Coordinates of C-alpha atoms in Angstrom, one line a residue:
M1 CA 88.4 62.4 83.2
A2 CA 89.0 59.2 85.4
K3 CA 90.3 59.7 88.9
Q4 CA 94.0 59.2 89.0
P5 CA 95.4 58.6 92.5
A6 CA 98.9 60.1 93.3
P7 CA 101.7 57.6 93.1
K8 CA 103.6 56.5 96.2
A9 CA 106.8 58.1 94.9
A10 CA 107.0 60.9 92.3
P11 CA 108.6 59.6 89.1
A12 CA 110.3 63.0 88.8
A13 CA 112.6 62.2 91.7
A14 CA 113.9 58.9 90.1
K15 CA 117.4 58.9 88.8
A16 CA 118.1 57.3 85.4
A17 CA 121.0 55.1 86.7
T18 CA 119.2 53.7 89.7
P19 CA 117.5 50.3 89.3
P20 CA 114.8 49.3 89.0
A21 CA 114.1 51.4 85.9
A22 CA 111.3 53.9 86.3
K23 CA 108.0 52.6 85.0
A24 CA 107.0 54.2 81.7
A25 CA 104.2 56.8 82.0
P26 CA 100.9 55.9 80.3
A27 CA 100.0 57.8 77.1
A28 CA 97.1 59.7 78.7
P29 CA 97.9 62.7 80.9
K30 CA 98.0 62.1 84.6
V31 CA 98.5 64.0 87.8
V32 CA 100.9 63.7 90.6
A33 CA 100.9 65.1 94.1
A34 CA 102.0 68.8 94.4
T35 CA 104.4 67.8 97.2
A36 CA 106.6 65.7 95.0
K37 CA 110.3 66.5 95.1
A38 CA 111.7 68.2 92.0
A39 CA 114.1 66.3 89.8
P40 CA 117.7 67.5 89.4
K41 CA 118.3 70.0 86.6
P42 CA 117.4 70.0 83.8
K43 CA 113.9 69.8 85.3
R44 CA 112.4 67.2 83.1
Q45 CA 110.8 63.9 84.0
L46 CA 112.3 60.6 82.7
S47 CA 108.9 60.0 81.0
G48 CA 109.3 63.2 79.0
A49 CA 106.2 64.8 80.5
T50 CA 106.4 68.5 81.3
R51 CA 105.4 69.2 84.9
V52 CA 103.2 72.3 85.0
G53 CA 102.0 74.5 87.9
I54 CA 99.5 77.4 87.8
A55 CA 99.9 80.5 89.9
G56 CA 96.5 82.0 90.2
C57 CA 94.7 78.7 89.6
A58 CA 91.3 79.8 90.9
G59 CA 90.9 82.8 88.6
R60 CA 89.0 82.7 85.3
M61 CA 92.1 81.9 83.3
G62 CA 93.5 79.6 85.9
Q63 CA 90.4 77.4 86.0
M64 CA 90.3 77.2 82.2
L65 CA 94.0 76.4 82.1
L66 CA 93.6 73.6 84.6
K67 CA 90.9 72.0 82.4
M68 CA 93.0 72.3 79.2
L69 CA 96.3 71.1 80.8
A70 CA 94.6 68.0 82.3
Q71 CA 93.7 66.9 78.8
A72 CA 96.9 68.0 77.1
P73 CA 99.3 65.2 75.9
G74 CA 102.8 65.4 77.4
V75 CA 101.7 67.5 80.4
L76 CA 101.6 66.6 84.1
V77 CA 99.8 69.0 86.4
V78 CA 101.7 69.2 89.6
G79 CA 100.1 72.0 91.6
G80 CA 98.4 75.3 91.8
T81 CA 98.6 78.3 94.1
E82 CA 96.4 81.2 95.3
R83 CA 96.9 84.2 97.6
R84 CA 96.8 83.6 101.3
G85 CA 93.2 84.0 102.6
S86 CA 91.7 82.8 99.3
Q87 CA 88.6 80.7 99.6
A88 CA 90.1 78.3 97.1
L89 CA 92.9 77.2 99.4
G90 CA 92.6 73.5 100.2
M91 CA 90.2 72.8 97.3
D92 CA 91.0 70.0 94.9
L93 CA 92.3 71.3 91.5
G94 CA 89.7 69.1 89.8
A95 CA 86.9 71.0 91.5
L96 CA 88.3 74.2 90.0
A97 CA 88.6 72.6 86.6
G98 CA 85.2 71.1 86.7
T99 CA 86.7 67.6 86.2
E100 CA 87.3 64.5 88.3
P101 CA 89.5 65.1 91.4
F102 CA 93.2 65.6 90.7
G103 CA 94.3 64.5 94.1
I104 CA 96.1 67.8 94.5
T105 CA 94.9 70.7 96.6
V106 CA 95.4 74.5 96.1
G107 CA 98.3 75.8 98.1
D108 CA 99.6 79.3 99.0
D109 CA 103.4 78.8 98.8
P110 CA 104.8 79.7 95.3
A111 CA 108.3 78.6 96.4
V112 CA 107.1 75.0 96.5
L113 CA 105.3 75.3 93.2
F114 CA 108.4 76.7 91.4
D115 CA 110.6 74.0 93.0
T116 CA 108.2 71.2 91.8
A117 CA 107.3 72.3 88.3
D118 CA 109.2 72.5 85.0
V119 CA 107.0 75.4 83.9
V120 CA 104.7 77.7 85.9
I121 CA 101.9 79.7 84.2
D122 CA 101.3 82.9 86.0
F123 CA 98.0 84.8 85.8
T124 CA 98.1 86.7 89.1
N125 CA 98.8 90.4 89.7
P126 CA 101.9 92.5 89.0
S127 CA 103.5 92.4 92.5
A128 CA 103.0 88.6 92.8
T129 CA 104.4 88.1 89.3
A130 CA 107.5 90.0 90.1
L131 CA 108.0 87.9 93.2
H132 CA 107.4 84.7 91.3
A133 CA 110.0 85.6 88.7
G134 CA 112.6 85.5 91.5
Y135 CA 111.5 81.9 92.3
A136 CA 111.8 81.1 88.6
A137 CA 115.4 82.4 88.6
K138 CA 116.3 80.5 91.8
N139 CA 115.1 77.2 90.5
G140 CA 115.7 77.6 86.7
T141 CA 112.0 77.0 86.2
A142 CA 110.4 78.3 83.0
H143 CA 107.9 81.0 83.7
V144 CA 105.0 81.8 81.4
I145 CA 103.6 85.2 82.3
G146 CA 100.1 86.4 81.3
T147 CA 99.8 89.0 84.0
T148 CA 99.4 92.6 82.8
G149 CA 99.8 96.0 84.4
L150 CA 103.5 95.6 85.6
D151 CA 105.2 98.9 86.3
A152 CA 108.8 99.7 85.3
D153 CA 110.4 98.2 88.5
Q154 CA 108.3 95.0 88.2
Q155 CA 109.3 94.6 84.5
A156 CA 112.9 95.1 85.5
A157 CA 112.6 92.3 88.1
V158 CA 111.3 90.0 85.4
A159 CA 114.1 91.0 83.1
R160 CA 116.7 90.2 85.8
A161 CA 115.1 86.8 86.4
A162 CA 115.3 86.0 82.7
Q163 CA 119.1 86.0 83.1
R164 CA 118.7 82.7 84.9
A165 CA 115.4 81.2 83.7
P166 CA 113.4 81.1 80.4
I167 CA 110.6 83.6 80.7
V168 CA 107.8 84.0 78.2
M169 CA 105.9 87.3 78.8
A170 CA 102.9 88.3 76.8
A171 CA 100.0 90.7 77.3
N172 CA 98.0 88.5 75.0
M173 CA 98.6 84.9 74.0
S174 CA 96.3 84.6 71.1
L175 CA 97.5 84.0 67.5
G176 CA 95.2 86.8 66.2
V177 CA 96.4 89.5 68.4
N178 CA 100.1 88.7 67.8
L179 CA 99.4 88.9 64.1
L180 CA 97.6 92.2 64.6
E181 CA 100.7 93.6 66.3
L182 CA 102.8 92.8 63.2
V183 CA 100.2 94.4 61.0
V184 CA 100.0 97.6 63.1
E185 CA 103.8 98.0 63.2
Q186 CA 104.0 97.6 59.4
M187 CA 101.1 100.1 58.8
A188 CA 102.7 102.6 61.2
R189 CA 106.0 102.3 59.3
I190 CA 104.3 102.9 55.9
L191 CA 101.9 105.7 56.9
D192 CA 103.5 109.0 58.0
T193 CA 102.5 111.2 60.9
E194 CA 99.7 112.8 58.9
W195 CA 97.9 109.7 59.9
D196 CA 96.7 109.8 63.5
I197 CA 96.8 106.6 65.5
E198 CA 94.3 105.8 68.2
V199 CA 93.9 102.5 70.2
V200 CA 90.4 101.7 71.5
E201 CA 89.8 98.7 73.8
M202 CA 86.9 97.3 75.7
H203 CA 86.8 94.6 78.5
H204 CA 84.4 93.2 81.1
R205 CA 83.5 95.3 84.1
H206 CA 85.9 93.3 86.4
K207 CA 89.1 94.2 84.7
V208 CA 91.3 96.4 87.0
D209 CA 94.0 97.8 84.7
A210 CA 93.5 100.3 81.9
P211 CA 94.5 100.6 79.2
S212 CA 94.8 96.8 78.8
G213 CA 98.2 95.2 78.4
T214 CA 97.2 94.2 74.8
A215 CA 96.3 97.8 74.0
L216 CA 99.6 99.0 75.2
A217 CA 101.4 96.3 73.2
L218 CA 99.6 97.4 70.1
G219 CA 100.6 101.0 70.9
E220 CA 104.2 99.9 71.3
A221 CA 104.0 98.2 67.9
A222 CA 102.8 101.4 66.3
A223 CA 105.5 103.4 68.1
R224 CA 108.2 101.0 66.8
G225 CA 106.8 101.4 63.3
R226 CA 107.2 105.2 63.7
G227 CA 110.8 104.8 65.0
T228 CA 110.0 106.0 68.5
T229 CA 109.0 104.7 71.9
L230 CA 105.5 104.6 73.3
R231 CA 106.5 106.5 76.4
R232 CA 107.3 109.6 74.3
V233 CA 104.1 109.7 72.3
A234 CA 101.4 108.0 74.4
K235 CA 98.2 110.0 75.3
R236 CA 96.0 108.2 77.8
G237 CA 92.5 109.5 77.7
R238 CA 91.2 113.0 77.1
D239 CA 88.8 115.0 79.3
G240 CA 87.6 118.6 79.4
Q241 CA 89.5 121.2 77.5
A242 CA 92.2 118.8 76.2
G243 CA 93.2 121.0 73.3
P244 CA 94.0 120.0 69.8
R245 CA 95.6 116.6 69.1
A246 CA 99.4 116.7 69.1
K247 CA 100.9 115.5 65.9
G248 CA 102.5 112.0 66.2
E249 CA 100.8 111.1 69.5
I250 CA 99.3 107.6 70.0
G251 CA 96.0 107.9 71.9
F252 CA 94.2 105.3 74.1
A253 CA 90.6 104.9 75.1
A254 CA 89.5 102.2 77.5
L255 CA 85.9 101.0 77.9
R256 CA 84.5 98.7 80.6
G257 CA 81.2 96.9 80.7
G258 CA 79.3 93.6 80.7
D259 CA 81.2 90.4 80.1
V260 CA 83.3 91.5 77.1
V261 CA 86.3 89.2 76.9
G262 CA 88.4 91.6 74.9
D263 CA 88.0 93.9 71.9
H264 CA 90.9 95.9 70.4
T265 CA 90.8 98.3 67.5
V266 CA 93.7 100.4 66.1
I267 CA 92.6 103.4 64.1
F268 CA 94.7 105.1 61.5
A269 CA 92.9 108.4 60.6
A270 CA 93.9 110.9 57.9
D271 CA 92.0 113.7 56.2
G272 CA 89.3 112.1 54.0
E273 CA 90.0 108.5 55.0
R274 CA 90.4 106.1 57.9
V275 CA 91.7 102.5 58.3
E276 CA 90.7 100.4 61.3
V277 CA 92.1 97.0 62.2
T278 CA 90.3 95.0 64.9
H279 CA 90.5 91.9 67.0
K280 CA 87.6 90.6 69.0
A281 CA 87.9 87.7 71.5
S282 CA 84.7 85.8 72.2
S283 CA 86.2 83.2 74.5
R284 CA 89.1 83.0 77.0
E285 CA 89.8 79.6 75.5
L286 CA 92.0 81.2 72.8
F287 CA 94.2 82.7 75.5
A288 CA 94.4 79.4 77.3
R289 CA 95.3 77.5 74.1
G290 CA 98.1 80.0 73.5
A291 CA 99.3 79.6 77.1
V292 CA 99.5 75.8 76.7
K293 CA 101.5 76.2 73.5
A294 CA 103.8 78.6 75.4
V295 CA 104.3 76.0 78.2
L296 CA 105.3 73.2 75.8
W297 CA 107.6 75.6 74.0
A298 CA 109.3 77.1 77.1
A299 CA 110.2 73.8 78.7
G300 CA 113.9 73.3 78.5
K301 CA 114.7 76.6 76.7
A302 CA 117.8 78.6 77.6
P303 CA 117.4 81.5 80.0
G304 CA 116.1 84.6 78.3
L305 CA 113.1 86.9 78.0
Y306 CA 110.8 85.7 75.2
S307 CA 107.5 86.8 73.7
M308 CA 104.6 84.9 72.1
K309 CA 106.1 85.9 68.7
D310 CA 109.0 83.6 69.6
V311 CA 106.5 80.8 70.6
L312 CA 104.5 81.2 67.4
G313 CA 107.6 81.5 65.2
F314 CA 107.1 85.2 64.2
S315 CA 110.5 86.3 65.3
V316 CA 114.1 85.0 65.5
G317 CA 114.0 84.7 69.3
A318 CA 115.3 86.2 72.5
Q319 CA 119.0 86.6 73.1
P320 CA 120.0 83.9 75.7
A321 CA 120.8 85.7 78.9
N322 CA 124.1 83.8 79.2
G323 CA 125.2 84.8 75.7
G324 CA 125.0 81.3 74.5

């Protein structure tokens, strides 16, 4: 990618009625400085490009997203943040993406990022994501969340923020996993409680939360199919004298090792037969592609809490928070 120096004045700050007219953006994606002033609401550049920031830009997913977004048509990368004390602070985003310099350095202030961007992709940690949702609500910035492991209070914070900003929240942004959720829900609806349900997942040795967010989402799909909630029927791990399996429970087993990107299997087991449905991810690129799709979809949407099923067209959509 050719080096693209930052313009003297951010086109996002131009007003449509002020001469001279803003110069049309070139067809190829380009990058502007992260310090550019945000445009008035709605947050959309005159050129039509969607301004995107990445929270957690130095992580595995963040680096892959930077590379994909820099090449995506209709997208303008405007910044990236990391936690305070990160070794990535001050680095050019291009160095993280493995491309030519972007002319933008990694910062540590999410307030600036959410003020500058139309959409922020968030692959950080639960406490940071809950905080970021507040910035999304304050600025009306679309927030695409791939962070997993949020507790009930953090999920509630995201839900409150969705009353003022469009938020796409998904444990897994791949097409295959979202299809798998639909299949699991339908199977659980058809098969009665004589069929035991177990969810088995495996990830790389560095993953910190267990079971994975995707495993829990699959368990929630199975619980919906059974007409109940996962909280009532979940069984996380068994050890020692665990006793016989309770009828109707949904069990989880989490494995960790090597560099496994993500394997998920849902087992339906009855006397004399067993059905297993599996998804295996061999590259994080599929999650990054889904995230880019979510970014383009979320820009300009009404406030509300959405899922990847909305993005992919599998469901009717979220109820707008303002009732509109």
